[in-house]
Amino acid sequence: MTRLAPAARLTQYAHGGGCACKIPPGVLERVVTGLTGGGDSLLVGGPDGDDAAVLRIRGGRAVVSTADFFTPVVDDAYDWGRIAAANALSDVYAVGGEPLMALNLLGWPVDTLPAELAREVLRGGRDVAALAGCAIAGGHSIDDPEPKYGLAVTGVADPGRLLRLDAGRPGVPLSLTKPLGTGVLNARHKATGEVFPHAVETMVRLNADAGLAALERGAMCATDVSGFGLLGHLYKVARASGVTAVVNASAVPYLDGARAAVRDGFVPGGTRRNLSWVSPHTDFRRIAEEERLLLADAQTSGGLLVAGEVPGASVIGELVPRGRHALVVR
């Protein structure tokens, strides 16, 4: 807990936490249908709901643009800033890009929480952006009864080497570069105040190396695992690519304590909404409810999910020709 306000638990000022506070995926898709798109220069960022937008520009390059912000996921202000920045930068890595510059997005209850805490949040974001070689150039703030923080990020990419949702092909393995479980552990932290340093370490770790490794291995399809859970993001890949994604449940890695958190009832509402969204499109075989919730757990700053093998990542399944269901969990 920061020394500036030891009594202030930031998570208590938010109705949700991290990416679990996203608008439910089914609702969001109905809202934005027909409101996105562009000309032939827009390479990524249409109706499939990609992680970032990619626009072809002159000189054989492409510009990458994304924005991501959320309510407090941990009580420590500096850690929240680091996590939110890593999460926003991940969208650039997920499409094969390199971040160059970011703008802060800050909502702050100026009459409730001290400005010094807001400075700690921004300091955390600055430090993670610096690790990514990404400049922070100001931003925008509003007086908001619920604290929110994130980044609007601009980057560059090679238009001939992009990672897309719609480029998955049958016969390709699926790799996951971070373990699951941040959603349920963050829910436990919010309810009890218990701190999980290993979950924080996972969330602040950049996906830069994973994105570069995917490109070097010739991958063309990837996404990052965030608020819609592993199954939600994998469903978007399978749907856009016209394939079925098969997940070997026993091969999926989890953070220590994640299973116990589910058994003890610390399940975010976003996780349950994710499971409800993907269930009609999924053959779960005999997978128990606990496992289903973990696979749909609303992650914050999760890893990359890559169609292809990535050194050091867990191979959790494969893409196969489209069958009756978009997803199969066995």
mmCIF file of C-alpha atoms in Angstrom:
data_model
loop_
_atom_site.group_PDB
_atom_site.id
_atom_site.type_symbol
_atom_site.label_atom_id
_atom_site.label_comp_id
_atom_site.label_asym_id
_atom_site.label_seq_id
_atom_site.Cartn_x
_atom_site.Cartn_y
_atom_site.Cartn_z
ATOM 1 C CA MET A 1 0.000 0.000 0.000
ATOM 2 C CA THR A 2 1.325 3.416 -0.866
ATOM 3 C CA ARG A 3 2.621 5.601 2.000
ATOM 4 C CA LEU A 4 0.583 8.558 0.722
ATOM 5 C CA ALA A 5 -2.797 7.305 1.869
ATOM 6 C CA PRO A 6 -2.558 3.971 3.684
ATOM 7 C CA ALA A 7 -6.284 3.926 4.438
ATOM 8 C CA ALA A 8 -7.332 4.371 0.802
ATOM 9 C CA ARG A 9 -8.168 1.064 -0.890
ATOM 10 C CA LEU A 10 -8.527 2.092 -4.510
ATOM 11 C CA THR A 11 -10.507 -1.002 -5.474
ATOM 12 C CA GLN A 12 -13.281 0.095 -3.097
ATOM 13 C CA TYR A 13 -13.927 3.144 -5.274
ATOM 14 C CA ALA A 14 -14.830 1.030 -8.301
ATOM 15 C CA HIS A 15 -17.853 -1.143 -9.032
ATOM 16 C CA GLY A 16 -15.639 -3.516 -11.030
ATOM 17 C CA GLY A 17 -11.933 -4.001 -11.441
ATOM 18 C CA GLY A 18 -9.522 -4.029 -14.374
ATOM 19 C CA CYS A 19 -10.727 -5.559 -17.609
ATOM 20 C CA ALA A 20 -13.569 -7.280 -15.747
ATOM 21 C CA CYS A 21 -15.374 -3.905 -15.910
ATOM 22 C CA LYS A 22 -15.721 -4.093 -19.699
ATOM 23 C CA ILE A 23 -19.159 -3.855 -21.284
ATOM 24 C CA PRO A 24 -20.303 -7.480 -21.861
ATOM 25 C CA PRO A 25 -19.094 -8.725 -25.260
ATOM 26 C CA GLY A 26 -22.536 -9.556 -26.625
ATOM 27 C CA VAL A 27 -23.895 -6.135 -25.677
ATOM 28 C CA LEU A 28 -20.814 -4.367 -27.019
ATOM 29 C CA GLU A 29 -21.054 -6.066 -30.403
ATOM 30 C CA ARG A 30 -24.682 -4.967 -30.793
ATOM 31 C CA VAL A 31 -23.710 -1.397 -29.927
ATOM 32 C CA VAL A 32 -20.800 -1.041 -32.377
ATOM 33 C CA THR A 33 -22.123 -3.067 -35.329
ATOM 34 C CA GLY A 34 -21.925 -0.926 -38.455
ATOM 35 C CA LEU A 35 -20.116 1.914 -36.708
ATOM 36 C CA THR A 36 -16.527 0.890 -37.536
ATOM 37 C CA GLY A 37 -14.579 0.476 -40.741
ATOM 38 C CA GLY A 38 -12.742 2.464 -43.385
ATOM 39 C CA GLY A 39 -11.206 2.219 -46.805
ATOM 40 C CA ASP A 40 -8.635 -0.185 -48.177
ATOM 41 C CA SER A 41 -5.909 1.523 -46.142
ATOM 42 C CA LEU A 42 -7.458 0.227 -42.890
ATOM 43 C CA LEU A 43 -5.705 -3.137 -42.647
ATOM 44 C CA VAL A 44 -6.917 -4.166 -39.177
ATOM 45 C CA GLY A 45 -9.753 -2.778 -37.081
ATOM 46 C CA GLY A 46 -13.026 -3.621 -38.780
ATOM 47 C CA PRO A 47 -16.046 -5.603 -37.589
ATOM 48 C CA ASP A 48 -14.018 -8.525 -36.166
ATOM 49 C CA GLY A 49 -13.133 -6.486 -33.080
ATOM 50 C CA ASP A 50 -9.349 -6.612 -33.392
ATOM 51 C CA ASP A 51 -7.080 -5.530 -30.548
ATOM 52 C CA ALA A 52 -5.904 -2.359 -32.309
ATOM 53 C CA ALA A 53 -6.460 -0.481 -35.549
ATOM 54 C CA VAL A 54 -3.761 -0.624 -38.247
ATOM 55 C CA LEU A 55 -3.720 1.894 -41.094
ATOM 56 C CA ARG A 56 -1.405 1.717 -44.100
ATOM 57 C CA ILE A 57 0.588 4.902 -44.620
ATOM 58 C CA ARG A 58 3.172 6.008 -47.160
ATOM 59 C CA GLY A 59 6.671 4.589 -47.181
ATOM 60 C CA GLY A 60 5.665 0.946 -46.842
ATOM 61 C CA ARG A 61 4.708 1.345 -43.174
ATOM 62 C CA ALA A 62 1.543 1.175 -41.117
ATOM 63 C CA VAL A 63 0.439 3.149 -38.063
ATOM 64 C CA VAL A 64 -1.103 1.301 -35.103
ATOM 65 C CA SER A 65 -3.596 2.969 -32.767
ATOM 66 C CA THR A 66 -5.394 1.773 -29.637
ATOM 67 C CA ALA A 67 -6.880 3.022 -26.379
ATOM 68 C CA ASP A 68 -7.459 1.096 -23.159
ATOM 69 C CA PHE A 69 -8.360 2.195 -19.640
ATOM 70 C CA PHE A 70 -10.105 0.711 -16.617
ATOM 71 C CA THR A 71 -10.985 1.055 -12.948
ATOM 72 C CA PRO A 72 -8.534 0.043 -10.176
ATOM 73 C CA VAL A 73 -7.575 -3.615 -10.228
ATOM 74 C CA VAL A 74 -5.271 -3.405 -7.181
ATOM 75 C CA ASP A 75 -5.096 -1.039 -4.223
ATOM 76 C CA ASP A 76 -1.528 0.133 -4.758
ATOM 77 C CA ALA A 77 -1.652 3.216 -6.987
ATOM 78 C CA TYR A 78 1.766 2.724 -8.566
ATOM 79 C CA ASP A 79 1.053 -0.927 -9.392
ATOM 80 C CA TRP A 80 -2.323 -0.022 -10.873
ATOM 81 C CA GLY A 81 -0.596 2.471 -13.170
ATOM 82 C CA ARG A 82 1.944 -0.117 -14.254
ATOM 83 C CA ILE A 83 -0.721 -2.748 -14.916
ATOM 84 C CA ALA A 84 -2.961 -0.375 -16.891
ATOM 85 C CA ALA A 85 -0.050 0.773 -19.056
ATOM 86 C CA ALA A 86 1.130 -2.781 -19.780
ATOM 87 C CA ASN A 87 -2.433 -3.725 -20.668
ATOM 88 C CA ALA A 88 -2.829 -0.850 -23.142
ATOM 89 C CA LEU A 89 0.562 -1.483 -24.756
ATOM 90 C CA SER A 90 -0.382 -5.144 -25.196
ATOM 91 C CA ASP A 91 -2.925 -4.245 -27.877
ATOM 92 C CA VAL A 92 -0.090 -2.952 -30.067
ATOM 93 C CA TYR A 93 2.004 -6.083 -29.573
ATOM 94 C CA ALA A 94 -1.050 -8.257 -30.270
ATOM 95 C CA VAL A 95 -1.249 -7.000 -33.873
ATOM 96 C CA GLY A 96 2.509 -7.215 -34.467
ATOM 97 C CA GLY A 97 3.289 -3.551 -33.838
ATOM 98 C CA GLU A 98 5.817 -1.505 -31.894
ATOM 99 C CA PRO A 99 4.559 1.277 -29.574
ATOM 100 C CA LEU A 100 6.067 4.730 -30.071
ATOM 101 C CA MET A 101 4.022 7.255 -28.088
ATOM 102 C CA ALA A 102 1.156 7.240 -25.595
ATOM 103 C CA LEU A 103 -1.238 9.713 -23.990
ATOM 104 C CA ASN A 104 -2.516 9.309 -20.434
ATOM 105 C CA LEU A 105 -6.267 8.849 -19.923
ATOM 106 C CA LEU A 106 -7.196 9.656 -16.315
ATOM 107 C CA GLY A 107 -10.481 9.917 -14.438
ATOM 108 C CA TRP A 108 -10.051 10.997 -10.811
ATOM 109 C CA PRO A 109 -12.367 11.867 -7.873
ATOM 110 C CA VAL A 110 -10.598 15.096 -6.989
ATOM 111 C CA ASP A 111 -12.691 15.751 -3.856
ATOM 112 C CA THR A 112 -12.295 12.205 -2.518
ATOM 113 C CA LEU A 113 -8.779 10.962 -3.213
ATOM 114 C CA PRO A 114 -5.560 12.982 -2.931
ATOM 115 C CA ALA A 115 -3.884 14.228 -6.080
ATOM 116 C CA GLU A 116 -0.655 12.618 -4.879
ATOM 117 C CA LEU A 117 -2.227 9.208 -5.441
ATOM 118 C CA ALA A 118 -3.072 10.175 -9.009
ATOM 119 C CA ARG A 119 0.568 11.129 -9.479
ATOM 120 C CA GLU A 120 1.581 7.635 -8.326
ATOM 121 C CA VAL A 121 -0.743 6.095 -10.908
ATOM 122 C CA LEU A 122 0.771 8.225 -13.662
ATOM 123 C CA ARG A 123 4.288 7.427 -12.435
ATOM 124 C CA GLY A 124 3.565 3.722 -12.734
ATOM 125 C CA GLY A 125 2.307 4.177 -16.278
ATOM 126 C CA ARG A 126 5.357 6.247 -17.199
ATOM 127 C CA ASP A 127 7.784 3.633 -15.864
ATOM 128 C CA VAL A 128 6.226 0.758 -17.811
ATOM 129 C CA ALA A 129 6.001 2.853 -20.984
ATOM 130 C CA ALA A 130 9.700 3.650 -20.574
ATOM 131 C CA LEU A 131 10.485 -0.085 -20.446
ATOM 132 C CA ALA A 132 8.632 -0.393 -23.756
ATOM 133 C CA GLY A 133 10.598 2.497 -25.298
ATOM 134 C CA CYS A 134 7.318 4.401 -25.583
ATOM 135 C CA ALA A 135 7.183 8.145 -24.887
ATOM 136 C CA ILE A 136 4.438 9.573 -22.663
ATOM 137 C CA ALA A 137 3.273 12.899 -24.082
ATOM 138 C CA GLY A 138 0.664 14.348 -21.724
ATOM 139 C CA GLY A 139 -2.923 13.199 -22.107
ATOM 140 C CA HIS A 140 -6.378 14.052 -20.827
ATOM 141 C CA SER A 141 -8.046 13.988 -17.394
ATOM 142 C CA ILE A 142 -11.539 14.491 -15.987
ATOM 143 C CA ASP A 143 -13.090 14.749 -12.523
ATOM 144 C CA ASP A 144 -14.758 11.360 -12.122
ATOM 145 C CA PRO A 145 -16.326 9.791 -9.012
ATOM 146 C CA GLU A 146 -14.813 6.450 -10.061
ATOM 147 C CA PRO A 147 -11.035 6.366 -10.687
ATOM 148 C CA LYS A 148 -10.009 5.245 -14.167
ATOM 149 C CA TYR A 149 -6.645 5.099 -15.897
ATOM 150 C CA GLY A 150 -5.125 3.895 -19.131
ATOM 151 C CA LEU A 151 -3.348 4.960 -22.291
ATOM 152 C CA ALA A 152 -4.065 5.882 -25.879
ATOM 153 C CA VAL A 153 -1.118 4.374 -27.751
ATOM 154 C CA THR A 154 0.297 5.022 -31.217
ATOM 155 C CA GLY A 155 2.775 2.650 -32.827
ATOM 156 C CA VAL A 156 4.098 1.388 -36.132
ATOM 157 C CA ALA A 157 4.082 -1.946 -37.923
ATOM 158 C CA ASP A 158 5.150 -3.639 -41.124
ATOM 159 C CA PRO A 159 1.925 -4.059 -43.146
ATOM 160 C CA GLY A 160 3.313 -7.323 -44.519
ATOM 161 C CA ARG A 161 3.909 -8.779 -41.034
ATOM 162 C CA LEU A 162 0.735 -8.323 -39.010
ATOM 163 C CA LEU A 163 -1.017 -10.521 -36.461
ATOM 164 C CA ARG A 164 -4.729 -10.681 -37.222
ATOM 165 C CA LEU A 165 -7.841 -12.335 -35.815
ATOM 166 C CA ASP A 166 -8.927 -13.619 -39.234
ATOM 167 C CA ALA A 167 -5.652 -15.302 -40.256
ATOM 168 C CA GLY A 168 -6.017 -18.557 -38.308
ATOM 169 C CA ARG A 169 -5.716 -21.730 -40.366
ATOM 170 C CA PRO A 170 -6.452 -25.410 -39.590
ATOM 171 C CA GLY A 171 -3.529 -27.530 -38.424
ATOM 172 C CA VAL A 172 -1.843 -24.746 -36.445
ATOM 173 C CA PRO A 173 -1.148 -25.107 -32.694
ATOM 174 C CA LEU A 174 -2.347 -22.543 -30.148
ATOM 175 C CA SER A 175 0.173 -20.986 -27.740
ATOM 176 C CA LEU A 176 -0.564 -18.995 -24.575
ATOM 177 C CA THR A 177 2.232 -16.813 -23.204
ATOM 178 C CA LYS A 178 0.917 -16.046 -19.680
ATOM 179 C CA PRO A 179 -1.023 -18.133 -17.159
ATOM 180 C CA LEU A 180 -4.686 -17.407 -16.475
ATOM 181 C CA GLY A 181 -6.272 -16.442 -13.172
ATOM 182 C CA THR A 182 -5.779 -12.705 -12.702
ATOM 183 C CA GLY A 183 -9.527 -12.075 -12.760
ATOM 184 C CA VAL A 184 -10.413 -14.326 -9.840
ATOM 185 C CA LEU A 185 -7.312 -13.325 -7.853
ATOM 186 C CA ASN A 186 -8.105 -9.647 -8.360
ATOM 187 C CA ALA A 187 -11.673 -10.312 -7.227
ATOM 188 C CA ARG A 188 -10.306 -11.897 -4.057
ATOM 189 C CA HIS A 189 -7.977 -8.930 -3.531
ATOM 190 C CA LYS A 190 -10.866 -6.477 -3.922
ATOM 191 C CA ALA A 191 -13.023 -8.377 -1.426
ATOM 192 C CA THR A 192 -10.398 -9.179 1.214
ATOM 193 C CA GLY A 193 -7.386 -6.905 0.701
ATOM 194 C CA GLU A 194 -5.124 -9.928 0.309
ATOM 195 C CA VAL A 195 -2.204 -9.098 -2.003
ATOM 196 C CA PHE A 196 -0.932 -11.461 -4.723
ATOM 197 C CA PRO A 197 2.520 -10.255 -5.826
ATOM 198 C CA HIS A 198 2.855 -13.032 -8.410
ATOM 199 C CA ALA A 199 -0.348 -11.860 -10.110
ATOM 200 C CA VAL A 200 0.917 -8.264 -10.147
ATOM 201 C CA GLU A 201 4.216 -9.442 -11.658
ATOM 202 C CA THR A 202 2.327 -11.235 -14.408
ATOM 203 C CA MET A 203 0.124 -8.238 -15.187
ATOM 204 C CA VAL A 204 2.974 -5.703 -15.397
ATOM 205 C CA ARG A 205 5.071 -7.914 -17.694
ATOM 206 C CA LEU A 206 5.088 -6.591 -21.243
ATOM 207 C CA ASN A 207 4.084 -8.760 -24.188
ATOM 208 C CA ALA A 208 6.831 -7.221 -26.331
ATOM 209 C CA ASP A 209 9.052 -10.317 -26.478
ATOM 210 C CA ALA A 210 6.072 -12.596 -27.108
ATOM 211 C CA GLY A 211 4.851 -10.459 -30.000
ATOM 212 C CA LEU A 212 8.303 -10.326 -31.579
ATOM 213 C CA ALA A 213 8.783 -14.077 -31.144
ATOM 214 C CA ALA A 214 5.437 -14.751 -32.817
ATOM 215 C CA LEU A 215 6.431 -12.666 -35.842
ATOM 216 C CA GLU A 216 9.873 -14.293 -36.036
ATOM 217 C CA ARG A 217 8.208 -17.731 -36.059
ATOM 218 C CA GLY A 218 6.020 -16.662 -38.979
ATOM 219 C CA ALA A 219 2.746 -16.399 -37.060
ATOM 220 C CA MET A 220 -0.010 -14.418 -38.745
ATOM 221 C CA CYS A 221 -2.848 -14.793 -36.215
ATOM 222 C CA ALA A 222 -2.893 -13.664 -32.594
ATOM 223 C CA THR A 223 -4.811 -11.751 -29.952
ATOM 224 C CA ASP A 224 -4.203 -10.800 -26.354
ATOM 225 C CA VAL A 225 -6.240 -12.342 -23.552
ATOM 226 C CA SER A 226 -7.974 -9.662 -21.536
ATOM 227 C CA GLY A 227 -11.499 -8.871 -20.403
ATOM 228 C CA PHE A 228 -13.364 -11.438 -22.508
ATOM 229 C CA GLY A 229 -11.301 -14.324 -21.112
ATOM 230 C CA LEU A 230 -9.379 -16.994 -22.984
ATOM 231 C CA LEU A 231 -12.535 -18.524 -24.443
ATOM 232 C CA GLY A 232 -14.045 -15.183 -25.413
ATOM 233 C CA HIS A 233 -10.975 -14.026 -27.301
ATOM 234 C CA LEU A 234 -10.461 -17.463 -28.832
ATOM 235 C CA TYR A 235 -14.070 -17.457 -30.004
ATOM 236 C CA LYS A 236 -13.422 -14.177 -31.819
ATOM 237 C CA VAL A 237 -10.393 -15.766 -33.539
ATOM 238 C CA ALA A 238 -12.330 -18.894 -34.550
ATOM 239 C CA ARG A 239 -15.299 -16.889 -35.819
ATOM 240 C CA ALA A 240 -13.186 -14.444 -37.839
ATOM 241 C CA SER A 241 -10.976 -17.198 -39.282
ATOM 242 C CA GLY A 242 -13.767 -19.662 -40.071
ATOM 243 C CA VAL A 243 -12.195 -22.469 -38.030
ATOM 244 C CA THR A 244 -12.824 -24.427 -34.847
ATOM 245 C CA ALA A 245 -10.455 -23.935 -31.917
ATOM 246 C CA VAL A 246 -9.755 -26.975 -29.769
ATOM 247 C CA VAL A 247 -8.491 -26.390 -26.217
ATOM 248 C CA ASN A 248 -6.824 -29.093 -24.136
ATOM 249 C CA ALA A 249 -7.973 -27.999 -20.676
ATOM 250 C CA SER A 250 -5.212 -29.874 -18.864
ATOM 251 C CA ALA A 251 -2.556 -27.930 -20.809
ATOM 252 C CA VAL A 252 -3.782 -24.444 -19.808
ATOM 253 C CA PRO A 253 -1.524 -22.855 -17.142
ATOM 254 C CA TYR A 254 -2.972 -21.040 -14.115
ATOM 255 C CA LEU A 255 -1.572 -18.749 -11.454
ATOM 256 C CA ASP A 256 -1.170 -20.206 -7.976
ATOM 257 C CA GLY A 257 -4.326 -19.650 -5.985
ATOM 258 C CA ALA A 258 -6.639 -19.224 -8.979
ATOM 259 C CA ARG A 259 -8.509 -22.485 -8.467
ATOM 260 C CA ALA A 260 -8.902 -21.819 -4.752
ATOM 261 C CA ALA A 261 -10.313 -18.366 -5.518
ATOM 262 C CA VAL A 262 -13.015 -19.899 -7.730
ATOM 263 C CA ARG A 263 -13.865 -22.552 -5.144
ATOM 264 C CA ASP A 264 -14.188 -19.842 -2.503
ATOM 265 C CA GLY A 265 -16.598 -17.860 -4.672
ATOM 266 C CA PHE A 266 -14.380 -14.983 -5.844
ATOM 267 C CA VAL A 267 -15.617 -14.879 -9.433
ATOM 268 C CA PRO A 268 -16.010 -11.509 -11.214
ATOM 269 C CA GLY A 269 -19.316 -10.739 -12.853
ATOM 270 C CA GLY A 270 -17.424 -10.236 -16.113
ATOM 271 C CA THR A 271 -16.181 -13.823 -15.957
ATOM 272 C CA ARG A 272 -19.707 -15.184 -15.635
ATOM 273 C CA ARG A 273 -20.895 -12.968 -18.505
ATOM 274 C CA ASN A 274 -18.029 -14.241 -20.669
ATOM 275 C CA LEU A 275 -19.006 -17.836 -19.999
ATOM 276 C CA SER A 276 -22.638 -17.115 -20.819
ATOM 277 C CA TRP A 277 -21.561 -15.510 -24.120
ATOM 278 C CA VAL A 278 -19.379 -18.362 -25.372
ATOM 279 C CA SER A 279 -21.364 -21.328 -24.028
ATOM 280 C CA PRO A 280 -23.785 -21.577 -27.002
ATOM 281 C CA HIS A 281 -20.759 -21.809 -29.328
ATOM 282 C CA THR A 282 -18.731 -24.270 -27.247
ATOM 283 C CA ASP A 283 -18.649 -28.040 -26.859
ATOM 284 C CA PHE A 284 -17.442 -28.436 -23.271
ATOM 285 C CA ARG A 285 -17.507 -32.251 -23.264
ATOM 286 C CA ARG A 286 -17.321 -33.143 -19.546
ATOM 287 C CA ILE A 287 -15.505 -30.021 -18.380
ATOM 288 C CA ALA A 288 -16.663 -29.027 -14.881
ATOM 289 C CA GLU A 289 -18.098 -25.608 -14.014
ATOM 290 C CA GLU A 290 -14.969 -24.551 -12.108
ATOM 291 C CA GLU A 291 -12.800 -25.183 -15.164
ATOM 292 C CA ARG A 292 -15.228 -23.397 -17.442
ATOM 293 C CA LEU A 293 -15.134 -20.301 -15.242
ATOM 294 C CA LEU A 294 -11.340 -20.275 -15.204
ATOM 295 C CA LEU A 295 -11.193 -20.587 -18.985
ATOM 296 C CA ALA A 296 -13.629 -17.667 -19.297
ATOM 297 C CA ASP A 297 -12.025 -15.638 -16.493
ATOM 298 C CA ALA A 298 -11.860 -11.923 -17.289
ATOM 299 C CA GLN A 299 -8.119 -11.293 -17.460
ATOM 300 C CA THR A 300 -6.310 -8.012 -16.946
ATOM 301 C CA SER A 301 -3.086 -7.572 -18.946
ATOM 302 C CA GLY A 302 -3.019 -11.237 -19.929
ATOM 303 C CA GLY A 303 -0.688 -12.930 -22.350
ATOM 304 C CA LEU A 304 -0.805 -13.319 -26.096
ATOM 305 C CA LEU A 305 -2.801 -16.145 -27.646
ATOM 306 C CA VAL A 306 -0.929 -17.065 -30.825
ATOM 307 C CA ALA A 307 -1.815 -19.402 -33.678
ATOM 308 C CA GLY A 308 1.643 -20.936 -33.849
ATOM 309 C CA GLU A 309 4.374 -22.062 -31.490
ATOM 310 C CA VAL A 310 6.140 -19.428 -29.402
ATOM 311 C CA PRO A 311 9.298 -20.330 -27.441
ATOM 312 C CA GLY A 312 8.552 -20.588 -23.737
ATOM 313 C CA ALA A 313 4.776 -20.476 -24.189
ATOM 314 C CA SER A 314 2.312 -23.242 -23.325
ATOM 315 C CA VAL A 315 0.765 -25.080 -26.275
ATOM 316 C CA ILE A 316 -2.871 -25.362 -25.199
ATOM 317 C CA GLY A 317 -4.607 -26.682 -28.290
ATOM 318 C CA GLU A 318 -4.949 -26.291 -32.036
ATOM 319 C CA LEU A 319 -7.049 -24.917 -34.845
ATOM 320 C CA VAL A 320 -8.980 -27.462 -36.940
ATOM 321 C CA PRO A 321 -11.458 -27.220 -39.850
ATOM 322 C CA ARG A 322 -14.739 -25.615 -38.840
ATOM 323 C CA GLY A 323 -17.080 -28.063 -37.177
ATOM 324 C CA ARG A 324 -20.429 -27.829 -35.422
ATOM 325 C CA HIS A 325 -19.022 -25.588 -32.675
ATOM 326 C CA ALA A 326 -16.528 -22.726 -32.905
ATOM 327 C CA LEU A 327 -14.848 -23.969 -29.712
ATOM 328 C CA VAL A 328 -14.207 -27.429 -28.309
ATOM 329 C CA VAL A 329 -12.811 -27.883 -24.804
ATOM 330 C CA ARG A 330 -11.691 -31.382 -23.947
#
